[in-house]
Amino acid sequence: MELSHGRSDFPEGFVFGTATSAYQIEGHAFGGAGPTHWDTFAATPGNVVRAENGARACDHYHRWAEDLDLVAGAGLDLYRFSTSWARIQPEGRGAANPEGLDFYDRLVDGLLARGLKPAATLYHWELPAPLADRGGWQNRDIAARFAEFTDVIMRRIGDRVWSAAPINEPWCVAWLSHFLGHHAPGLRDIRAAVRAMHHVLLAHGQAITAMRALGMRNLGAVCNFERALPADDSPAAAAATDRYDAVYNRFFLSGLFHGRYPDTVMEAFAPHLPVGWEADFDTIRAPIDWLGLNYYTCKRIAAAPGPWPALAEVPGPLPKTEMGWEIHPEGLEHFLTATARDFTGDLPLYVTENGMAAPDTRVAGRIEDADRIAYLDAHLAAVRRALAAGVPVRGYVVWSLLDNYEWALGYAKRFGLVHVDFESLQRTPKASYHALARALAR
Ligand code: IFM
């Protein structure tokens, strides 16, 4: 099976990449990394499928060269990776772990040696446990600590990375983890969640400022988006959908680009925002050079009894991925278009994550994942429609290079272009990897 879009169907200079994150692939037990809130979350009964954690993961810490060969072998231009805070600063502050710095130094040089653009994300969710003990993202001090970590790691690799973004998916860091309780630290507390929502943006701004002070360029932000669609025609469903959309899709963009939060959230958020929050927008709005959009699915939203946001997700009619996520490529076109129109104007946009979990089948030693090829194809078509409408999309990044640790769902959900046998750790490129390689050669 082939992708119907080749490299030549995209503008000159459009970059294609694939993404991973530190805790999901490296093997956190190796190289002197400190404990994280994901280790303790996973060790608490009921939080993670089979209580799996990232201790070994894909052992990328030792197999990084083989993995970078796979990125280059697909003909990709860019590799989006993240740096583990707890690997660099096991205590979350102060002294750096030399082995951690050396690891990312080797990784960046390894990317450059293969002609790949290193696209760094500073934080993809493995908060050092000592900072979690001090309240983590609820504590305003996290922003200063994060700026210090940024300075430490970027003094080492900032001269060679192609791009850098502070925090992957602020909604997951704050709302999913402090209000819905699905990710570490597993809280279900609106006050904790609202403070985390704000502190994530403050930390983003301080990290951008720290990187500018080092003379770094091509700095961005990466947010995730879910198309919110009303489950029925009622005004109540429309209002609930607006609440969902405001928290998920508009809160961070409003803060970053407009220096305010959506009116829809303020009724519930105002009592919980930290004192003096308005003054932080000067920091939060530190200019950035691009925005990354992570997009996977849509949600159907109904009104529901109970406290704010008084909504429920209901199943929709479209075909679903193994995550149970509806496949709705139109949502990607929607967000690219609406983001440029309402927030970013001419700022370059990148699709920094897109992909699907699928129960890949092994046929005569090959991994067949026709569903994934079709998913990527449909989303590349959505990107092309946005480009045709004049949206300045500059790149597309597949999640993920490797099957890996899918957080609370453990190793059961496979998102990789490359299959990983979690016993032998053998890597096997899937049909989608080969189809992408052929498309990029066209
Ligand atoms: O695996 C995650 C990743 O860590 C962040 N974005 C979504 C992916 C799939 O759920």
Coordinates of C-alpha atoms and ligand atoms in Angstrom, one line a residue:
M1 CA 0.0 0.0 0.0
E2 CA 1.3 3.5 -0.9
L3 CA 0.8 7.0 0.5
S4 CA -0.9 9.1 -2.2
H5 CA 1.1 12.2 -1.3
G6 CA 4.8 12.5 -2.1
R7 CA 7.4 15.0 -1.0
S8 CA 7.0 16.9 -4.3
D9 CA 3.3 17.6 -3.4
F10 CA 4.5 19.9 -0.6
P11 CA 6.2 23.3 -0.9
E12 CA 9.9 23.6 -1.2
G13 CA 11.5 23.4 2.3
F14 CA 8.5 21.6 3.9
V15 CA 10.1 19.3 6.5
F16 CA 9.0 15.8 7.4
G17 CA 9.9 14.2 10.7
T18 CA 9.1 11.7 13.4
A19 CA 8.8 12.2 17.2
T20 CA 9.5 10.4 20.4
S21 CA 9.9 11.4 24.1
A22 CA 12.5 10.7 26.7
Y23 CA 10.5 8.7 29.3
Q24 CA 8.6 6.7 26.6
I25 CA 11.7 5.3 24.9
E26 CA 15.0 5.8 26.7
G27 CA 14.9 3.5 29.7
H28 CA 14.8 5.7 32.8
A29 CA 16.7 3.2 34.9
F30 CA 19.9 3.8 32.9
G31 CA 22.5 6.6 33.1
G32 CA 21.9 8.1 36.5
A33 CA 18.4 9.6 36.0
G34 CA 16.5 10.6 39.2
P35 CA 13.1 9.3 40.1
T36 CA 10.1 11.0 38.5
H37 CA 6.4 11.4 39.3
W38 CA 5.7 8.9 36.6
D39 CA 7.7 6.2 38.5
T40 CA 5.6 6.8 41.6
F41 CA 2.3 7.2 39.7
A42 CA 2.9 3.9 37.9
A43 CA 3.9 2.1 41.1
T44 CA 0.5 3.1 42.7
P45 CA -2.2 0.4 42.1
G46 CA -4.8 1.2 39.5
N47 CA -3.0 4.0 37.7
V48 CA -1.2 2.3 34.8
V49 CA -2.1 -0.9 32.9
R50 CA -0.1 -3.8 34.4
A51 CA 1.7 -1.1 36.5
E52 CA 4.2 -0.8 33.7
N53 CA 6.8 2.0 33.8
G54 CA 9.6 3.5 31.7
A55 CA 12.5 1.8 33.5
R56 CA 13.6 0.0 30.4
A57 CA 11.2 1.1 27.7
C58 CA 12.8 0.7 24.3
D59 CA 16.4 0.9 25.7
H60 CA 17.0 3.9 23.4
Y61 CA 19.5 5.1 25.9
H62 CA 21.9 2.3 24.6
R63 CA 20.4 1.8 21.1
W64 CA 20.1 5.5 20.1
A65 CA 22.5 5.1 17.1
E66 CA 20.4 2.2 15.6
D67 CA 17.3 4.3 16.1
L68 CA 18.7 7.4 14.5
D69 CA 19.7 5.2 11.5
L70 CA 16.0 4.3 11.2
V71 CA 15.0 8.0 11.1
A72 CA 17.6 8.7 8.4
G73 CA 16.8 5.5 6.6
A74 CA 13.2 6.7 6.1
G75 CA 14.4 9.8 4.3
L76 CA 13.0 12.0 7.0
D77 CA 14.4 15.5 7.6
L78 CA 13.8 16.1 11.3
Y79 CA 13.7 14.1 14.6
R80 CA 11.7 15.5 17.4
F81 CA 13.0 14.2 20.8
S82 CA 12.7 15.4 24.4
T83 CA 15.2 15.9 27.2
S84 CA 14.4 14.3 30.5
W85 CA 14.6 16.9 33.3
A86 CA 15.2 14.1 35.9
R87 CA 18.1 12.7 33.8
I88 CA 19.7 16.1 33.6
Q89 CA 18.9 17.2 37.2
P90 CA 18.0 14.2 39.3
E91 CA 17.0 16.5 42.2
G92 CA 15.1 18.8 39.9
R93 CA 17.5 21.6 40.7
G94 CA 21.2 22.2 41.2
A95 CA 23.9 19.8 40.1
A96 CA 23.7 18.3 36.7
N97 CA 24.2 14.6 36.0
P98 CA 27.2 14.5 33.6
E99 CA 26.0 11.2 32.1
G100 CA 22.7 12.8 31.2
L101 CA 24.3 15.8 29.5
D102 CA 26.6 13.5 27.6
F103 CA 23.7 11.4 26.4
Y104 CA 21.9 14.4 24.8
D105 CA 25.2 15.7 23.5
R106 CA 25.8 12.4 21.7
L107 CA 22.2 12.3 20.4
V108 CA 22.4 15.8 18.9
D109 CA 25.8 15.1 17.3
G110 CA 24.4 11.8 16.0
L111 CA 21.5 13.5 14.4
L112 CA 23.7 16.1 12.7
A113 CA 26.1 13.4 11.5
R114 CA 23.1 11.8 9.7
G115 CA 21.9 15.1 8.2
L116 CA 18.9 15.3 10.5
K117 CA 17.5 18.4 12.1
P118 CA 17.4 18.0 15.9
A119 CA 14.1 19.4 17.2
A120 CA 14.2 19.4 21.0
T121 CA 11.4 19.6 23.5
L122 CA 12.5 20.4 27.0
Y123 CA 9.8 18.7 29.0
H124 CA 7.6 15.7 28.0
W125 CA 6.2 14.8 31.4
E126 CA 8.8 13.2 33.6
L127 CA 8.9 15.7 36.5
P128 CA 11.7 15.0 39.0
A129 CA 10.1 13.5 42.1
P130 CA 11.7 16.0 44.5
L131 CA 9.8 18.8 42.6
A132 CA 6.6 16.8 42.7
D133 CA 7.1 16.6 46.5
R134 CA 7.1 20.4 46.6
G135 CA 3.8 20.6 44.7
G136 CA 5.1 20.2 41.2
W137 CA 3.1 22.3 38.7
Q138 CA 0.9 23.7 41.4
N139 CA 3.9 25.5 42.9
R140 CA 4.8 28.8 41.2
D141 CA 8.5 28.0 41.9
I142 CA 8.3 25.4 39.2
A143 CA 8.8 28.2 36.6
A144 CA 12.1 29.3 38.0
R145 CA 13.3 25.7 38.4
F146 CA 12.3 25.0 34.8
A147 CA 14.2 28.0 33.5
E148 CA 17.3 26.8 35.4
F149 CA 16.9 23.3 33.9
T150 CA 16.5 25.0 30.5
D151 CA 19.7 26.9 31.0
V152 CA 21.7 23.8 32.1
I153 CA 20.7 21.6 29.2
M154 CA 20.7 24.3 26.5
R155 CA 24.2 25.5 27.5
R156 CA 25.3 22.0 26.4
I157 CA 23.2 21.4 23.2
G158 CA 21.5 24.7 22.4
D159 CA 24.2 25.7 19.9
R160 CA 23.4 22.6 17.7
V161 CA 19.6 22.0 18.0
W162 CA 17.6 23.1 15.0
S163 CA 14.6 24.1 17.1
A164 CA 13.5 24.0 20.7
A165 CA 10.1 24.1 22.5
P166 CA 9.7 24.2 26.3
I167 CA 6.7 22.0 27.1
N168 CA 4.9 19.2 25.2
E169 CA 1.1 19.5 25.4
P170 CA 0.4 21.9 28.2
W171 CA -3.2 20.5 28.4
C172 CA -1.9 17.1 29.3
V173 CA 0.6 18.4 31.8
A174 CA -2.1 20.5 33.6
W175 CA -5.7 19.4 33.0
L176 CA -5.3 15.7 32.2
S177 CA -3.0 15.2 35.1
H178 CA -4.6 17.5 37.8
F179 CA -8.3 17.7 36.9
L180 CA -9.0 14.4 35.2
G181 CA -6.4 12.5 37.1
H182 CA -5.4 10.2 34.2
H183 CA -1.7 11.1 34.2
A184 CA 0.9 11.8 37.0
P185 CA 0.4 13.2 39.6
G186 CA -3.2 11.8 39.2
L187 CA -5.0 14.6 41.0
R188 CA -8.7 15.5 40.6
D189 CA -8.8 19.0 42.0
I190 CA -9.8 22.1 40.1
R191 CA -7.7 24.4 42.1
A192 CA -4.6 22.3 41.5
A193 CA -5.5 22.1 37.8
V194 CA -6.1 25.8 37.3
R195 CA -2.8 26.7 39.0
A196 CA -1.0 24.1 36.9
M197 CA -2.6 25.6 33.7
H198 CA -1.2 29.0 34.5
H199 CA 2.2 27.8 35.8
V200 CA 2.8 25.7 32.7
L201 CA 2.5 28.9 30.6
L202 CA 4.7 30.9 33.0
A203 CA 7.3 28.2 32.9
H204 CA 7.1 28.2 29.1
G205 CA 7.7 32.0 29.0
Q206 CA 10.6 31.8 31.4
A207 CA 12.2 29.0 29.4
I208 CA 11.9 31.0 26.2
T209 CA 13.5 33.9 27.9
A210 CA 16.3 31.7 29.2
M211 CA 17.0 30.3 25.7
R212 CA 16.9 33.8 24.1
A213 CA 19.5 34.8 26.6
L214 CA 21.8 32.0 25.3
G215 CA 21.3 33.4 21.8
M216 CA 19.1 30.5 20.6
R217 CA 16.8 30.8 17.6
N218 CA 13.8 29.0 16.1
L219 CA 12.0 28.6 19.5
G220 CA 8.4 27.5 19.6
A221 CA 5.5 26.1 21.6
V222 CA 3.7 22.7 21.1
C223 CA 0.1 22.4 22.1
N224 CA -2.4 19.6 21.5
F225 CA -5.8 20.0 20.1
E226 CA -9.0 17.9 19.9
R227 CA -11.9 18.9 17.7
A228 CA -14.9 19.4 20.0
L229 CA -18.2 18.6 18.3
P230 CA -21.6 18.8 20.0
A231 CA -23.2 15.4 20.6
D232 CA -26.7 16.8 19.7
D233 CA -28.4 19.9 18.5
S234 CA -29.4 21.3 21.9
P235 CA -28.2 24.7 23.2
A236 CA -26.9 22.9 26.3
A237 CA -24.6 20.6 24.2
A238 CA -23.4 23.7 22.3
A239 CA -22.5 25.4 25.6
A240 CA -20.8 22.3 26.9
T241 CA -18.8 21.9 23.7
D242 CA -17.7 25.5 24.1
R243 CA -16.5 24.8 27.6
Y244 CA -14.5 21.8 26.4
D245 CA -13.0 23.7 23.5
A246 CA -12.1 26.7 25.7
V247 CA -10.1 24.5 28.2
Y248 CA -8.6 22.2 25.7
N249 CA -8.0 24.2 22.5
R250 CA -8.2 27.9 23.3
F251 CA -6.8 28.4 26.8
F252 CA -3.1 28.1 26.0
L253 CA -3.3 29.9 22.6
S254 CA -5.2 32.8 24.2
G255 CA -2.5 33.1 26.9
L256 CA 0.4 32.8 24.5
F257 CA -0.9 35.1 21.7
H258 CA -3.6 37.3 23.2
G259 CA -2.3 37.7 26.8
R260 CA -5.7 36.7 28.3
Y261 CA -7.7 33.6 29.1
P262 CA -11.1 32.8 27.4
D263 CA -14.1 34.3 29.0
T264 CA -15.7 30.8 29.0
V265 CA -13.2 29.5 31.5
M266 CA -12.9 32.5 33.8
E267 CA -16.2 31.9 35.7
A268 CA -14.7 28.6 37.0
F269 CA -11.0 29.5 36.9
A270 CA -11.0 33.0 38.5
P271 CA -11.2 31.9 42.2
H272 CA -8.3 29.5 41.7
L273 CA -5.7 31.5 39.7
P274 CA -2.7 32.5 41.7
V275 CA -2.5 36.1 43.0
G276 CA -1.1 38.5 40.5
W277 CA -1.6 36.1 37.5
E278 CA -2.4 38.9 35.1
A279 CA 1.1 40.4 35.4
D280 CA 2.6 37.1 34.2
F281 CA 1.4 37.6 30.6
D282 CA 4.5 39.8 29.9
T283 CA 6.6 36.7 30.4
I284 CA 4.1 34.2 28.9
R285 CA 3.9 36.3 25.7
A286 CA 7.7 36.2 25.0
P287 CA 7.8 36.1 21.2
I288 CA 8.1 32.7 19.6
D289 CA 9.1 31.7 16.1
W290 CA 6.6 28.9 15.4
L291 CA 3.7 27.0 16.8
G292 CA 3.5 23.2 16.8
L293 CA 0.1 21.5 16.7
N294 CA -0.4 17.9 17.9
Y295 CA -3.6 16.4 16.6
Y296 CA -5.2 13.0 16.7
T297 CA -9.0 13.0 17.0
C298 CA -12.3 14.7 17.8
K299 CA -14.7 14.3 20.7
R300 CA -18.5 14.5 20.9
I301 CA -19.6 16.5 23.9
A302 CA -22.9 16.5 25.7
A303 CA -24.1 18.5 28.6
A304 CA -24.1 16.6 31.9
P305 CA -25.2 17.2 35.5
G306 CA -22.6 18.2 38.1
P307 CA -20.1 20.9 38.7
W308 CA -18.3 22.9 36.0
P309 CA -17.5 22.0 33.2
A310 CA -20.7 19.9 33.4
L311 CA -20.1 17.8 30.3
A312 CA -19.7 14.3 29.2
E313 CA -17.9 12.7 26.2
V314 CA -20.1 10.4 24.2
P315 CA -19.1 7.8 21.6
G316 CA -19.1 9.1 18.0
P317 CA -19.9 7.3 14.7
L318 CA -16.6 7.4 12.9
P319 CA -14.1 4.5 12.6
K320 CA -11.7 4.5 15.6
T321 CA -8.1 3.8 16.3
E322 CA -7.0 1.3 18.9
M323 CA -7.1 4.1 21.4
G324 CA -10.9 4.3 20.7
W325 CA -10.2 7.7 19.1
E326 CA -12.4 8.7 16.1
I327 CA -10.5 9.3 12.9
H328 CA -11.4 12.8 11.8
P329 CA -8.7 14.4 9.5
E330 CA -11.0 17.4 8.9
G331 CA -10.2 18.4 12.5
L332 CA -6.5 18.9 11.6
E333 CA -7.4 21.2 8.6
H334 CA -9.8 23.0 11.0
F335 CA -7.1 23.7 13.6
L336 CA -4.5 24.7 11.1
T337 CA -6.9 27.2 9.5
A338 CA -8.5 28.5 12.7
T339 CA -5.2 28.8 14.6
A340 CA -3.7 31.0 11.8
R341 CA -6.8 33.0 11.5
D342 CA -7.5 33.6 15.2
F343 CA -4.1 33.5 16.9
T344 CA -0.9 33.2 14.8
G345 CA -1.3 35.0 11.5
D346 CA 1.8 34.5 9.4
L347 CA 3.7 32.6 12.1
P348 CA 5.0 29.2 10.8
L349 CA 2.9 26.2 11.9
Y350 CA 4.1 22.6 12.2
V351 CA 2.1 19.5 12.8
T352 CA 4.4 18.3 15.6
E353 CA 2.5 15.0 16.3
N354 CA 0.0 13.0 14.3
G355 CA -0.4 9.2 14.1
M356 CA -2.4 6.3 15.4
A357 CA -2.3 3.2 17.6
A358 CA -3.1 0.1 15.7
P359 CA -3.0 -3.7 16.4
D360 CA -0.4 -4.3 13.8
T361 CA -0.4 -7.8 12.2
R362 CA 2.7 -9.8 11.4
V363 CA 2.5 -11.5 8.0
A364 CA 5.5 -13.7 7.0
G365 CA 7.8 -11.6 9.2
R366 CA 6.5 -8.2 8.0
I367 CA 4.4 -5.9 10.1
E368 CA 1.3 -4.9 8.1
D369 CA -0.3 -1.6 9.2
A370 CA -2.5 -0.6 6.4
D371 CA -4.8 1.3 8.8
R372 CA -1.8 3.6 9.8
I373 CA -0.9 4.2 6.2
A374 CA -4.5 5.3 5.5
Y375 CA -4.6 7.5 8.6
L376 CA -1.4 9.3 7.7
D377 CA -2.6 9.6 4.1
A378 CA -5.8 11.3 5.2
H379 CA -4.1 13.7 7.5
L380 CA -1.5 14.6 4.9
A381 CA -4.4 15.4 2.6
A382 CA -5.8 17.7 5.4
V383 CA -2.4 19.5 5.6
R384 CA -2.4 20.0 1.8
R385 CA -5.9 21.5 2.0
A386 CA -4.7 23.9 4.7
L387 CA -1.7 24.8 2.6
A388 CA -3.9 25.4 -0.5
A389 CA -6.0 27.8 1.7
G390 CA -2.8 29.8 2.4
V391 CA -2.1 28.5 5.9
P392 CA 1.7 28.7 6.5
V393 CA 2.3 25.0 7.4
R394 CA 6.0 24.3 7.3
G395 CA 6.3 20.7 8.4
Y396 CA 4.6 17.4 9.4
V397 CA 5.9 15.0 12.2
V398 CA 4.6 11.5 12.7
W399 CA 4.1 10.2 16.2
S400 CA 6.0 8.0 16.7
L401 CA 9.3 6.5 15.5
L402 CA 9.0 3.5 17.8
D403 CA 6.3 1.6 19.6
N404 CA 6.8 2.8 23.1
Y405 CA 5.4 3.4 26.6
E406 CA 2.0 4.9 26.1
W407 CA 1.7 6.3 29.6
A408 CA -1.3 5.1 31.6
L409 CA -1.9 2.5 28.9
G410 CA 1.6 0.9 29.3
Y411 CA 3.1 -0.9 26.3
A412 CA -0.2 -2.2 24.9
K413 CA -0.9 0.6 22.4
R414 CA 1.5 0.7 19.5
F415 CA 2.0 4.0 17.7
G416 CA 5.3 3.3 16.0
L417 CA 6.4 3.4 12.4
V418 CA 8.8 0.8 13.7
H419 CA 7.6 -2.2 15.7
V420 CA 9.4 -3.0 18.9
D421 CA 9.4 -6.4 20.5
F422 CA 9.4 -5.5 24.1
E423 CA 11.1 -8.9 25.1
S424 CA 14.0 -8.9 22.7
L425 CA 13.9 -5.1 21.9
Q426 CA 14.3 -5.9 18.3
R427 CA 13.1 -3.1 15.9
T428 CA 11.2 -4.0 12.7
P429 CA 10.1 -1.3 10.4
K430 CA 6.4 -1.6 9.6
A431 CA 4.7 -1.2 6.2
S432 CA 4.0 2.4 7.1
Y433 CA 7.7 3.1 7.6
H434 CA 8.4 1.8 4.1
A435 CA 5.5 3.6 2.5
L436 CA 6.6 6.9 4.1
A437 CA 10.2 6.3 2.9
R438 CA 8.9 5.7 -0.7
A439 CA 6.7 8.8 -0.5
L440 CA 9.6 11.0 0.7
A441 CA 11.7 9.8 -2.2
R442 CA 9.1 10.8 -4.7
Ligands
IFM1 O1 2.2 9.1 23.4 C1 1.6 10.4 23.4 C2 2.7 11.5 23.5 O2 3.4 11.3 24.7 C3 2.0 12.8 23.5 N1 1.1 13.0 22.5 C4 0.1 12.0 22.3 C5 0.8 10.6 22.2 C6 -0.2 9.5 21.9 O3 -1.1 9.4 23.0

